Amino acid sequence: MTDDAALPTLAELEAAAALIAPHVPPTPQYRWPLLEARLGTWCVVKHENHTPVGAFKVRGGLVYLDMLRRTQGAVAGIVSATRGNHGQSLGFAAARHGVRACVVVPRGNAAEKNAAMRALGVELLEIGDDFQDAVEAADAIAVERGWHRMPSFHRALVAGVGTYALELLRAEPSIERCYVPIGLGSGACGVLAAKAALGHPVDVVGVVSAHAPAYARSLASGRPESHPVATVLADGMACRTPVPEALHHLRALHHVVEVTDDEVADAMRALVSDTHNLAEGAGAASFAAAMQERATLAGRRVAVILCGGNVDRAVAAQVLAAR
């Protein structure tokens, strides 16, 4: 395995943190008594919903664009595919580097995420029925325009988003288990990178949607497997086809938990009731997984990643109104 394919080192994570700091202050990690009572054990929430774009992805965009500027100089523009948070990260970083940015989303994507990307100066195109269709369209647009095709998974992105795990494990070194959602894998790989860099013994548990189980199936079989996506709530985890490089690193996970949309909705309601923080589906998934496994967690020190709070108002209202 080459150095480029390895997880970021401690020096790289710290360099990424220094690069990010002027734009994104360290996010808090809080213990919430009501949430702990619900889970039945010590629990800290890492609030990545408190970044300037409401999600953890902003960290990766800043590091990737800096890397691109240093290694390739000026580029005509950047194009990528997303369900929302990656696109906001791209727009946030591109604006700070004076680079044009185009993002492709599938039709029917969250309206408020689309609006947020446009507000950041992104050219937004709605193409295809799911994320994989958007990926293929972004590939074609990059070739047609001669623009740089920014991936959704890359070592520089992992270094960027891994800085939240560095903050968390240094602030709360007694954590024994950390639940982290898996979309395309940068966030979970970032936690694994910080664990390895710090030599921390934390068990890292990946969380996927039961309605988008491609990563869970692939990790179980040991090879990439595509799977249809049916989740209507956890769009940030709506992955049809795993990234092989991410899959390689995710073999280091302690285990993987699959959560249903109903469990995610319950977790969204719990987070609002107990912490007054609104979570998008993927942002609530880690707490949903902890709740699913709460019978095994008594006496353990647990962390959950609230990776984003960008949920459309209509969806949030529907979820919160349900019993």
PDB file of C-alpha atoms in Angstrom:
ATOM      1  CA  MET A   1       0.000   0.000   0.000  1.00  0.00           C
ATOM      2  CA  THR A   2       1.447   3.376  -0.986  1.00  0.00           C
ATOM      3  CA  ASP A   3       1.771   6.392   1.311  1.00  0.00           C
ATOM      4  CA  ASP A   4      -0.948   8.147  -0.739  1.00  0.00           C
ATOM      5  CA  ALA A   5      -3.352   5.302   0.031  1.00  0.00           C
ATOM      6  CA  ALA A   6      -2.601   5.264   3.765  1.00  0.00           C
ATOM      7  CA  LEU A   7      -4.665   7.112   6.336  1.00  0.00           C
ATOM      8  CA  PRO A   8      -3.410  10.606   7.268  1.00  0.00           C
ATOM      9  CA  THR A   9      -0.748  10.746   9.976  1.00  0.00           C
ATOM     10  CA  LEU A  10      -0.846  12.796  13.158  1.00  0.00           C
ATOM     11  CA  ALA A  11       1.353  15.455  11.527  1.00  0.00           C
ATOM     12  CA  GLU A  12      -1.041  15.678   8.583  1.00  0.00           C
ATOM     13  CA  LEU A  13      -4.101  15.888  10.831  1.00  0.00           C
ATOM     14  CA  GLU A  14      -2.487  18.662  12.861  1.00  0.00           C
ATOM     15  CA  ALA A  15      -1.488  20.530   9.696  1.00  0.00           C
ATOM     16  CA  ALA A  16      -5.073  20.229   8.466  1.00  0.00           C
ATOM     17  CA  ALA A  17      -6.372  21.513  11.805  1.00  0.00           C
ATOM     18  CA  ALA A  18      -4.126  24.581  11.555  1.00  0.00           C
ATOM     19  CA  LEU A  19      -5.363  25.246   8.020  1.00  0.00           C
ATOM     20  CA  ILE A  20      -9.020  24.901   9.024  1.00  0.00           C
ATOM     21  CA  ALA A  21      -8.865  26.891  12.288  1.00  0.00           C
ATOM     22  CA  PRO A  22      -9.149  30.410  10.774  1.00  0.00           C
ATOM     23  CA  HIS A  23     -12.406  29.408   9.064  1.00  0.00           C
ATOM     24  CA  VAL A  24     -13.925  26.766  11.363  1.00  0.00           C
ATOM     25  CA  PRO A  25     -13.321  26.987  15.114  1.00  0.00           C
ATOM     26  CA  PRO A  26     -13.225  23.670  16.997  1.00  0.00           C
ATOM     27  CA  THR A  27     -16.759  22.387  17.495  1.00  0.00           C
ATOM     28  CA  PRO A  28     -17.997  21.514  20.998  1.00  0.00           C
ATOM     29  CA  GLN A  29     -18.465  18.080  22.494  1.00  0.00           C
ATOM     30  CA  TYR A  30     -21.158  18.120  25.148  1.00  0.00           C
ATOM     31  CA  ARG A  31     -22.697  15.671  27.559  1.00  0.00           C
ATOM     32  CA  TRP A  32     -26.476  16.086  27.835  1.00  0.00           C
ATOM     33  CA  PRO A  33     -28.040  14.624  31.026  1.00  0.00           C
ATOM     34  CA  LEU A  34     -31.386  13.804  29.414  1.00  0.00           C
ATOM     35  CA  LEU A  35     -29.695  12.075  26.500  1.00  0.00           C
ATOM     36  CA  GLU A  36     -27.505  10.092  28.864  1.00  0.00           C
ATOM     37  CA  ALA A  37     -30.559   9.055  30.861  1.00  0.00           C
ATOM     38  CA  ARG A  38     -32.242   7.883  27.660  1.00  0.00           C
ATOM     39  CA  LEU A  39     -29.172   5.894  26.584  1.00  0.00           C
ATOM     40  CA  GLY A  40     -28.435   4.637  30.082  1.00  0.00           C
ATOM     41  CA  THR A  41     -24.757   5.495  30.123  1.00  0.00           C
ATOM     42  CA  TRP A  42     -22.145   8.270  29.843  1.00  0.00           C
ATOM     43  CA  CYS A  43     -22.402   9.860  26.388  1.00  0.00           C
ATOM     44  CA  VAL A  44     -20.795  12.814  24.654  1.00  0.00           C
ATOM     45  CA  VAL A  45     -22.121  14.373  21.446  1.00  0.00           C
ATOM     46  CA  LYS A  46     -19.650  15.840  18.946  1.00  0.00           C
ATOM     47  CA  HIS A  47     -21.509  18.802  17.472  1.00  0.00           C
ATOM     48  CA  GLU A  48     -20.407  19.023  13.855  1.00  0.00           C
ATOM     49  CA  ASN A  49     -23.780  20.632  13.212  1.00  0.00           C
ATOM     50  CA  HIS A  50     -22.154  23.789  14.653  1.00  0.00           C
ATOM     51  CA  THR A  51     -19.796  24.485  11.717  1.00  0.00           C
ATOM     52  CA  PRO A  52     -20.368  27.454   9.350  1.00  0.00           C
ATOM     53  CA  VAL A  53     -22.260  25.194   6.904  1.00  0.00           C
ATOM     54  CA  GLY A  54     -23.953  23.052   9.547  1.00  0.00           C
ATOM     55  CA  ALA A  55     -21.966  19.879   8.832  1.00  0.00           C
ATOM     56  CA  PHE A  56     -18.535  18.286   9.141  1.00  0.00           C
ATOM     57  CA  LYS A  57     -17.795  18.258   5.410  1.00  0.00           C
ATOM     58  CA  VAL A  58     -16.617  21.889   5.400  1.00  0.00           C
ATOM     59  CA  ARG A  59     -13.336  20.754   6.955  1.00  0.00           C
ATOM     60  CA  GLY A  60     -12.487  18.483   4.027  1.00  0.00           C
ATOM     61  CA  GLY A  61     -13.251  21.058   1.351  1.00  0.00           C
ATOM     62  CA  LEU A  62     -10.844  23.565   2.836  1.00  0.00           C
ATOM     63  CA  VAL A  63      -8.001  21.041   2.988  1.00  0.00           C
ATOM     64  CA  TYR A  64      -8.678  19.653  -0.490  1.00  0.00           C
ATOM     65  CA  LEU A  65      -8.751  23.067  -2.180  1.00  0.00           C
ATOM     66  CA  ASP A  66      -5.517  24.053  -0.435  1.00  0.00           C
ATOM     67  CA  MET A  67      -3.887  20.826  -1.609  1.00  0.00           C
ATOM     68  CA  LEU A  68      -5.148  21.415  -5.154  1.00  0.00           C
ATOM     69  CA  ARG A  69      -3.792  24.976  -5.235  1.00  0.00           C
ATOM     70  CA  ARG A  70      -0.377  23.835  -4.027  1.00  0.00           C
ATOM     71  CA  THR A  71      -0.064  20.836  -6.369  1.00  0.00           C
ATOM     72  CA  GLN A  72      -1.823  22.021  -9.539  1.00  0.00           C
ATOM     73  CA  GLY A  73      -1.919  25.795  -9.323  1.00  0.00           C
ATOM     74  CA  ALA A  74      -4.882  27.598 -10.878  1.00  0.00           C
ATOM     75  CA  VAL A  75      -7.780  25.527 -12.209  1.00  0.00           C
ATOM     76  CA  ALA A  76     -10.619  26.732 -14.460  1.00  0.00           C
ATOM     77  CA  GLY A  77     -13.242  25.329 -12.152  1.00  0.00           C
ATOM     78  CA  ILE A  78     -14.221  22.410  -9.942  1.00  0.00           C
ATOM     79  CA  VAL A  79     -17.138  20.026 -10.352  1.00  0.00           C
ATOM     80  CA  SER A  80     -18.437  17.381  -7.963  1.00  0.00           C
ATOM     81  CA  ALA A  81     -21.525  15.382  -7.013  1.00  0.00           C
ATOM     82  CA  THR A  82     -23.319  15.498  -3.696  1.00  0.00           C
ATOM     83  CA  ARG A  83     -26.556  15.184  -1.741  1.00  0.00           C
ATOM     84  CA  GLY A  84     -25.757  18.524  -0.076  1.00  0.00           C
ATOM     85  CA  ASN A  85     -23.104  18.820   2.608  1.00  0.00           C
ATOM     86  CA  HIS A  86     -20.151  17.973   0.365  1.00  0.00           C
ATOM     87  CA  GLY A  87     -21.434  20.591  -2.075  1.00  0.00           C
ATOM     88  CA  GLN A  88     -21.654  23.232   0.629  1.00  0.00           C
ATOM     89  CA  SER A  89     -18.099  22.357   1.639  1.00  0.00           C
ATOM     90  CA  LEU A  90     -16.974  22.791  -1.963  1.00  0.00           C
ATOM     91  CA  GLY A  91     -18.766  26.139  -2.288  1.00  0.00           C
ATOM     92  CA  PHE A  92     -17.385  27.428   1.017  1.00  0.00           C
ATOM     93  CA  ALA A  93     -13.805  26.523   0.095  1.00  0.00           C
ATOM     94  CA  ALA A  94     -14.010  27.517  -3.574  1.00  0.00           C
ATOM     95  CA  ALA A  95     -15.195  31.005  -2.659  1.00  0.00           C
ATOM     96  CA  ARG A  96     -12.129  31.464  -0.472  1.00  0.00           C
ATOM     97  CA  HIS A  97      -9.840  30.412  -3.320  1.00  0.00           C
ATOM     98  CA  GLY A  98     -11.638  32.369  -6.073  1.00  0.00           C
ATOM     99  CA  VAL A  99     -12.515  29.184  -7.968  1.00  0.00           C
ATOM    100  CA  ARG A 100     -15.736  28.509  -9.894  1.00  0.00           C
ATOM    101  CA  ALA A 101     -17.680  25.528  -8.596  1.00  0.00           C
ATOM    102  CA  CYS A 102     -20.369  23.310 -10.124  1.00  0.00           C
ATOM    103  CA  VAL A 103     -22.231  20.675  -8.130  1.00  0.00           C
ATOM    104  CA  VAL A 104     -24.516  17.950  -9.463  1.00  0.00           C
ATOM    105  CA  VAL A 105     -27.327  16.642  -7.251  1.00  0.00           C
ATOM    106  CA  PRO A 106     -29.984  14.037  -8.059  1.00  0.00           C
ATOM    107  CA  ARG A 107     -33.487  15.218  -8.860  1.00  0.00           C
ATOM    108  CA  GLY A 108     -35.620  15.622  -5.762  1.00  0.00           C
ATOM    109  CA  ASN A 109     -32.638  16.538  -3.583  1.00  0.00           C
ATOM    110  CA  ALA A 110     -33.358  18.443  -0.362  1.00  0.00           C
ATOM    111  CA  ALA A 111     -34.557  21.895  -1.395  1.00  0.00           C
ATOM    112  CA  GLU A 112     -32.937  23.736   1.480  1.00  0.00           C
ATOM    113  CA  LYS A 113     -29.576  22.045   0.892  1.00  0.00           C
ATOM    114  CA  ASN A 114     -29.839  23.099  -2.752  1.00  0.00           C
ATOM    115  CA  ALA A 115     -30.599  26.683  -1.687  1.00  0.00           C
ATOM    116  CA  ALA A 116     -27.658  26.680   0.714  1.00  0.00           C
ATOM    117  CA  MET A 117     -25.283  25.574  -2.026  1.00  0.00           C
ATOM    118  CA  ARG A 118     -26.523  28.262  -4.399  1.00  0.00           C
ATOM    119  CA  ALA A 119     -26.116  30.866  -1.651  1.00  0.00           C
ATOM    120  CA  LEU A 120     -22.449  29.878  -1.435  1.00  0.00           C
ATOM    121  CA  GLY A 121     -22.027  30.663  -5.135  1.00  0.00           C
ATOM    122  CA  VAL A 122     -22.262  27.118  -6.461  1.00  0.00           C
ATOM    123  CA  GLU A 123     -23.693  26.393  -9.921  1.00  0.00           C
ATOM    124  CA  LEU A 124     -26.207  23.664  -9.076  1.00  0.00           C
ATOM    125  CA  LEU A 125     -27.413  21.084 -11.620  1.00  0.00           C
ATOM    126  CA  GLU A 126     -30.112  18.484 -10.861  1.00  0.00           C
ATOM    127  CA  ILE A 127     -29.417  15.323 -12.878  1.00  0.00           C
ATOM    128  CA  GLY A 128     -30.388  11.679 -12.346  1.00  0.00           C
ATOM    129  CA  ASP A 129     -32.467   9.718  -9.894  1.00  0.00           C
ATOM    130  CA  ASP A 130     -29.879   9.004  -7.183  1.00  0.00           C
ATOM    131  CA  PHE A 131     -26.374   9.908  -6.043  1.00  0.00           C
ATOM    132  CA  GLN A 132     -24.669   7.450  -8.404  1.00  0.00           C
ATOM    133  CA  ASP A 133     -26.406   9.078 -11.379  1.00  0.00           C
ATOM    134  CA  ALA A 134     -25.163  12.467 -10.151  1.00  0.00           C
ATOM    135  CA  VAL A 135     -21.618  11.084  -9.869  1.00  0.00           C
ATOM    136  CA  GLU A 136     -21.666   9.900 -13.470  1.00  0.00           C
ATOM    137  CA  ALA A 137     -23.043  13.248 -14.663  1.00  0.00           C
ATOM    138  CA  ALA A 138     -20.326  15.128 -12.761  1.00  0.00           C
ATOM    139  CA  ASP A 139     -17.684  12.943 -14.422  1.00  0.00           C
ATOM    140  CA  ALA A 140     -19.034  13.858 -17.861  1.00  0.00           C
ATOM    141  CA  ILE A 141     -19.273  17.588 -17.091  1.00  0.00           C
ATOM    142  CA  ALA A 142     -15.682  17.692 -15.845  1.00  0.00           C
ATOM    143  CA  VAL A 143     -14.473  16.204 -19.142  1.00  0.00           C
ATOM    144  CA  GLU A 144     -16.705  18.462 -21.232  1.00  0.00           C
ATOM    145  CA  ARG A 145     -15.579  21.669 -19.510  1.00  0.00           C
ATOM    146  CA  GLY A 146     -12.021  20.701 -18.721  1.00  0.00           C
ATOM    147  CA  TRP A 147     -12.655  21.369 -15.038  1.00  0.00           C
ATOM    148  CA  HIS A 148     -11.132  19.554 -12.095  1.00  0.00           C
ATOM    149  CA  ARG A 149     -13.310  16.667 -10.936  1.00  0.00           C
ATOM    150  CA  MET A 150     -13.366  16.827  -7.139  1.00  0.00           C
ATOM    151  CA  PRO A 151     -14.067  13.403  -5.635  1.00  0.00           C
ATOM    152  CA  SER A 152     -16.352  12.704  -2.706  1.00  0.00           C
ATOM    153  CA  PHE A 153     -13.616  10.579  -1.127  1.00  0.00           C
ATOM    154  CA  HIS A 154      -9.921  11.502  -1.099  1.00  0.00           C
ATOM    155  CA  ARG A 155      -7.050  11.372   1.361  1.00  0.00           C
ATOM    156  CA  ALA A 156      -7.058  15.179   1.690  1.00  0.00           C
ATOM    157  CA  LEU A 157     -10.779  15.090   2.511  1.00  0.00           C
ATOM    158  CA  VAL A 158     -10.122  12.441   5.158  1.00  0.00           C
ATOM    159  CA  ALA A 159      -7.356  14.581   6.663  1.00  0.00           C
ATOM    160  CA  GLY A 160      -9.727  17.530   6.832  1.00  0.00           C
ATOM    161  CA  VAL A 161     -12.727  15.808   8.366  1.00  0.00           C
ATOM    162  CA  GLY A 162     -10.485  13.731  10.616  1.00  0.00           C
ATOM    163  CA  THR A 163      -9.702  16.910  12.544  1.00  0.00           C
ATOM    164  CA  TYR A 164     -13.061  16.704  14.334  1.00  0.00           C
ATOM    165  CA  ALA A 165     -12.086  13.285  15.680  1.00  0.00           C
ATOM    166  CA  LEU A 166      -8.710  14.678  16.758  1.00  0.00           C
ATOM    167  CA  GLU A 167     -10.573  17.384  18.713  1.00  0.00           C
ATOM    168  CA  LEU A 168     -12.963  14.857  20.221  1.00  0.00           C
ATOM    169  CA  LEU A 169     -10.431  12.256  21.355  1.00  0.00           C
ATOM    170  CA  ARG A 170      -8.137  14.894  22.823  1.00  0.00           C
ATOM    171  CA  ALA A 171     -10.989  16.632  24.643  1.00  0.00           C
ATOM    172  CA  GLU A 172     -12.495  13.375  25.950  1.00  0.00           C
ATOM    173  CA  PRO A 173      -9.658  10.810  26.034  1.00  0.00           C
ATOM    174  CA  SER A 174     -11.666   8.354  28.164  1.00  0.00           C
ATOM    175  CA  ILE A 175     -14.103   7.548  25.330  1.00  0.00           C
ATOM    176  CA  GLU A 176     -14.395   3.780  24.850  1.00  0.00           C
ATOM    177  CA  ARG A 177     -16.742   3.602  21.868  1.00  0.00           C
ATOM    178  CA  CYS A 178     -17.511   6.066  19.066  1.00  0.00           C
ATOM    179  CA  TYR A 179     -20.456   5.682  16.681  1.00  0.00           C
ATOM    180  CA  VAL A 180     -19.906   7.391  13.322  1.00  0.00           C
ATOM    181  CA  PRO A 181     -22.184   7.417  10.250  1.00  0.00           C
ATOM    182  CA  ILE A 182     -20.947   6.198   6.867  1.00  0.00           C
ATOM    183  CA  GLY A 183     -21.958   8.004   3.687  1.00  0.00           C
ATOM    184  CA  LEU A 184     -19.075   7.467   1.272  1.00  0.00           C
ATOM    185  CA  GLY A 185     -16.670   6.952   4.162  1.00  0.00           C
ATOM    186  CA  SER A 186     -14.562  10.081   4.709  1.00  0.00           C
ATOM    187  CA  GLY A 187     -15.965  10.784   8.185  1.00  0.00           C
ATOM    188  CA  ALA A 188     -15.556   7.227   9.457  1.00  0.00           C
ATOM    189  CA  CYS A 189     -12.071   6.995   7.927  1.00  0.00           C
ATOM    190  CA  GLY A 190     -11.222  10.303   9.595  1.00  0.00           C
ATOM    191  CA  VAL A 191     -12.151   8.878  12.989  1.00  0.00           C
ATOM    192  CA  LEU A 192     -10.050   5.776  12.271  1.00  0.00           C
ATOM    193  CA  ALA A 193      -7.149   8.035  11.236  1.00  0.00           C
ATOM    194  CA  ALA A 194      -7.321  10.020  14.479  1.00  0.00           C
ATOM    195  CA  LYS A 195      -7.570   6.802  16.512  1.00  0.00           C
ATOM    196  CA  ALA A 196      -4.450   5.408  14.843  1.00  0.00           C
ATOM    197  CA  ALA A 197      -2.544   8.705  14.957  1.00  0.00           C
ATOM    198  CA  LEU A 198      -3.146   9.120  18.688  1.00  0.00           C
ATOM    199  CA  GLY A 199      -2.782   5.438  19.511  1.00  0.00           C
ATOM    200  CA  HIS A 200      -6.229   5.634  21.119  1.00  0.00           C
ATOM    201  CA  PRO A 201      -7.995   2.365  22.072  1.00  0.00           C
ATOM    202  CA  VAL A 202     -11.531   3.583  21.209  1.00  0.00           C
ATOM    203  CA  ASP A 203     -13.785   1.112  19.405  1.00  0.00           C
ATOM    204  CA  VAL A 204     -15.002   2.829  16.235  1.00  0.00           C
ATOM    205  CA  VAL A 205     -18.431   1.601  15.139  1.00  0.00           C
ATOM    206  CA  GLY A 206     -19.692   2.428  11.659  1.00  0.00           C
ATOM    207  CA  VAL A 207     -23.358   3.207  11.088  1.00  0.00           C
ATOM    208  CA  VAL A 208     -25.189   2.717   7.793  1.00  0.00           C
ATOM    209  CA  SER A 209     -28.808   3.046   6.782  1.00  0.00           C
ATOM    210  CA  ALA A 210     -30.607  -0.301   6.657  1.00  0.00           C
ATOM    211  CA  HIS A 211     -32.148   1.071   3.457  1.00  0.00           C
ATOM    212  CA  ALA A 212     -28.725   1.794   1.908  1.00  0.00           C
ATOM    213  CA  PRO A 213     -26.574  -1.092   3.190  1.00  0.00           C
ATOM    214  CA  ALA A 214     -23.903  -1.228   0.462  1.00  0.00           C
ATOM    215  CA  TYR A 215     -21.000  -0.642   2.866  1.00  0.00           C
ATOM    216  CA  ALA A 216     -22.327  -3.125   5.421  1.00  0.00           C
ATOM    217  CA  ARG A 217     -22.787  -5.792   2.754  1.00  0.00           C
ATOM    218  CA  SER A 218     -19.381  -5.065   1.241  1.00  0.00           C
ATOM    219  CA  LEU A 219     -17.569  -5.248   4.567  1.00  0.00           C
ATOM    220  CA  ALA A 220     -19.312  -8.531   5.339  1.00  0.00           C
ATOM    221  CA  SER A 221     -18.360 -10.084   2.001  1.00  0.00           C
ATOM    222  CA  GLY A 222     -14.900  -8.538   1.740  1.00  0.00           C
ATOM    223  CA  ARG A 223     -15.521  -7.035  -1.709  1.00  0.00           C
ATOM    224  CA  PRO A 224     -17.357  -3.967  -3.060  1.00  0.00           C
ATOM    225  CA  GLU A 225     -21.061  -4.658  -3.576  1.00  0.00           C
ATOM    226  CA  SER A 226     -23.597  -2.193  -4.931  1.00  0.00           C
ATOM    227  CA  HIS A 227     -27.064  -2.140  -3.386  1.00  0.00           C
ATOM    228  CA  PRO A 228     -30.244  -0.197  -4.185  1.00  0.00           C
ATOM    229  CA  VAL A 229     -30.993   2.816  -2.004  1.00  0.00           C
ATOM    230  CA  ALA A 230     -34.413   3.190  -0.388  1.00  0.00           C
ATOM    231  CA  THR A 231     -33.858   5.532   2.568  1.00  0.00           C
ATOM    232  CA  VAL A 232     -36.092   8.597   2.511  1.00  0.00           C
ATOM    233  CA  LEU A 233     -34.676  10.211   5.639  1.00  0.00           C
ATOM    234  CA  ALA A 234     -30.919   9.563   5.800  1.00  0.00           C
ATOM    235  CA  ASP A 235     -29.928  11.103   2.465  1.00  0.00           C
ATOM    236  CA  GLY A 236     -26.375  11.694   3.689  1.00  0.00           C
ATOM    237  CA  MET A 237     -25.968   7.907   3.908  1.00  0.00           C
ATOM    238  CA  ALA A 238     -27.685   7.086   0.597  1.00  0.00           C
ATOM    239  CA  CYS A 239     -24.722   5.323  -0.999  1.00  0.00           C
ATOM    240  CA  ARG A 240     -25.411   2.781  -3.756  1.00  0.00           C
ATOM    241  CA  THR A 241     -21.791   1.875  -4.554  1.00  0.00           C
ATOM    242  CA  PRO A 242     -18.895   1.870  -2.030  1.00  0.00           C
ATOM    243  CA  VAL A 243     -15.543   3.534  -2.672  1.00  0.00           C
ATOM    244  CA  PRO A 244     -12.918   0.732  -2.734  1.00  0.00           C
ATOM    245  CA  GLU A 245     -10.265   2.820  -0.946  1.00  0.00           C
ATOM    246  CA  ALA A 246     -12.686   3.743   1.827  1.00  0.00           C
ATOM    247  CA  LEU A 247     -13.795   0.134   2.075  1.00  0.00           C
ATOM    248  CA  HIS A 248     -10.176  -0.925   2.598  1.00  0.00           C
ATOM    249  CA  HIS A 249      -9.762   1.403   5.590  1.00  0.00           C
ATOM    250  CA  LEU A 250     -13.197   0.662   7.044  1.00  0.00           C
ATOM    251  CA  ARG A 251     -12.176  -2.932   7.643  1.00  0.00           C
ATOM    252  CA  ALA A 252     -10.612  -1.522  10.837  1.00  0.00           C
ATOM    253  CA  LEU A 253     -14.062  -0.704  12.249  1.00  0.00           C
ATOM    254  CA  HIS A 254     -15.040  -2.614  15.381  1.00  0.00           C
ATOM    255  CA  HIS A 255     -18.354  -3.483  13.734  1.00  0.00           C
ATOM    256  CA  VAL A 256     -21.165  -1.937  11.696  1.00  0.00           C
ATOM    257  CA  VAL A 257     -24.735  -1.176  12.784  1.00  0.00           C
ATOM    258  CA  GLU A 258     -27.654  -0.798  10.367  1.00  0.00           C
ATOM    259  CA  VAL A 259     -30.374   1.651  11.419  1.00  0.00           C
ATOM    260  CA  THR A 260     -33.829   2.012   9.903  1.00  0.00           C
ATOM    261  CA  ASP A 261     -35.482   5.285   8.964  1.00  0.00           C
ATOM    262  CA  ASP A 262     -37.861   4.768  11.901  1.00  0.00           C
ATOM    263  CA  GLU A 263     -34.901   4.471  14.285  1.00  0.00           C
ATOM    264  CA  VAL A 264     -33.319   7.567  12.743  1.00  0.00           C
ATOM    265  CA  ALA A 265     -36.573   9.499  13.188  1.00  0.00           C
ATOM    266  CA  ASP A 266     -36.733   8.419  16.852  1.00  0.00           C
ATOM    267  CA  ALA A 267     -33.144   9.636  17.298  1.00  0.00           C
ATOM    268  CA  MET A 268     -33.928  12.981  15.645  1.00  0.00           C
ATOM    269  CA  ARG A 269     -36.812  13.483  18.066  1.00  0.00           C
ATOM    270  CA  ALA A 270     -34.633  12.480  21.035  1.00  0.00           C
ATOM    271  CA  LEU A 271     -31.886  14.928  20.079  1.00  0.00           C
ATOM    272  CA  VAL A 272     -34.357  17.789  19.793  1.00  0.00           C
ATOM    273  CA  SER A 273     -36.068  16.900  23.083  1.00  0.00           C
ATOM    274  CA  ASP A 274     -32.894  16.289  25.076  1.00  0.00           C
ATOM    275  CA  THR A 275     -30.414  18.746  23.537  1.00  0.00           C
ATOM    276  CA  HIS A 276     -32.529  21.158  21.445  1.00  0.00           C
ATOM    277  CA  ASN A 277     -30.285  20.429  18.466  1.00  0.00           C
ATOM    278  CA  LEU A 278     -31.845  19.620  15.111  1.00  0.00           C
ATOM    279  CA  ALA A 279     -30.121  16.747  13.292  1.00  0.00           C
ATOM    280  CA  GLU A 280     -30.490  15.665   9.698  1.00  0.00           C
ATOM    281  CA  GLY A 281     -31.036  11.953   9.171  1.00  0.00           C
ATOM    282  CA  ALA A 282     -27.357  11.046   8.889  1.00  0.00           C
ATOM    283  CA  GLY A 283     -26.622  13.336  11.834  1.00  0.00           C
ATOM    284  CA  ALA A 284     -28.978  11.363  14.075  1.00  0.00           C
ATOM    285  CA  ALA A 285     -27.901   7.941  12.828  1.00  0.00           C
ATOM    286  CA  SER A 286     -25.029   7.485  15.266  1.00  0.00           C
ATOM    287  CA  PHE A 287     -27.311   8.056  18.263  1.00  0.00           C
ATOM    288  CA  ALA A 288     -29.871   5.719  16.686  1.00  0.00           C
ATOM    289  CA  ALA A 289     -27.170   3.032  16.536  1.00  0.00           C
ATOM    290  CA  ALA A 290     -26.170   3.618  20.152  1.00  0.00           C
ATOM    291  CA  MET A 291     -29.814   3.297  21.190  1.00  0.00           C
ATOM    292  CA  GLN A 292     -30.090   0.060  19.229  1.00  0.00           C
ATOM    293  CA  GLU A 293     -27.115  -1.314  21.188  1.00  0.00           C
ATOM    294  CA  ARG A 294     -27.871   0.371  24.531  1.00  0.00           C
ATOM    295  CA  ALA A 295     -28.307  -2.964  26.339  1.00  0.00           C
ATOM    296  CA  THR A 296     -24.568  -3.601  25.793  1.00  0.00           C
ATOM    297  CA  LEU A 297     -23.391  -0.099  26.717  1.00  0.00           C
ATOM    298  CA  ALA A 298     -24.109   0.125  30.441  1.00  0.00           C
ATOM    299  CA  GLY A 299     -21.080   1.581  32.236  1.00  0.00           C
ATOM    300  CA  ARG A 300     -19.275   2.410  29.001  1.00  0.00           C
ATOM    301  CA  ARG A 301     -18.189   5.868  27.830  1.00  0.00           C
ATOM    302  CA  VAL A 302     -19.756   6.513  24.457  1.00  0.00           C
ATOM    303  CA  ALA A 303     -19.414   9.218  21.801  1.00  0.00           C
ATOM    304  CA  VAL A 304     -21.847   9.904  18.970  1.00  0.00           C
ATOM    305  CA  ILE A 305     -21.199  12.176  15.995  1.00  0.00           C
ATOM    306  CA  LEU A 306     -23.942  14.657  15.167  1.00  0.00           C
ATOM    307  CA  CYS A 307     -22.379  15.140  11.755  1.00  0.00           C
ATOM    308  CA  GLY A 308     -24.903  17.623  10.370  1.00  0.00           C
ATOM    309  CA  GLY A 309     -28.108  19.514  11.011  1.00  0.00           C
ATOM    310  CA  ASN A 310     -29.128  20.347   7.447  1.00  0.00           C
ATOM    311  CA  VAL A 311     -32.624  18.914   7.258  1.00  0.00           C
ATOM    312  CA  ASP A 312     -35.416  20.598   5.297  1.00  0.00           C
ATOM    313  CA  ARG A 313     -37.971  22.316   7.506  1.00  0.00           C
ATOM    314  CA  ALA A 314     -40.873  20.289   6.071  1.00  0.00           C
ATOM    315  CA  VAL A 315     -39.081  17.002   6.766  1.00  0.00           C
ATOM    316  CA  ALA A 316     -38.146  18.097  10.287  1.00  0.00           C
ATOM    317  CA  ALA A 317     -41.721  19.179  10.978  1.00  0.00           C
ATOM    318  CA  GLN A 318     -43.063  15.822   9.807  1.00  0.00           C
ATOM    319  CA  VAL A 319     -40.563  13.872  11.908  1.00  0.00           C
ATOM    320  CA  LEU A 320     -41.064  15.964  15.029  1.00  0.00           C
ATOM    321  CA  ALA A 321     -44.854  15.850  14.759  1.00  0.00           C
ATOM    322  CA  ALA A 322     -44.888  12.042  14.716  1.00  0.00           C
ATOM    323  CA  ARG A 323     -45.246  10.143  17.956  1.00  0.00           C
TER     324      ARG A 323
END
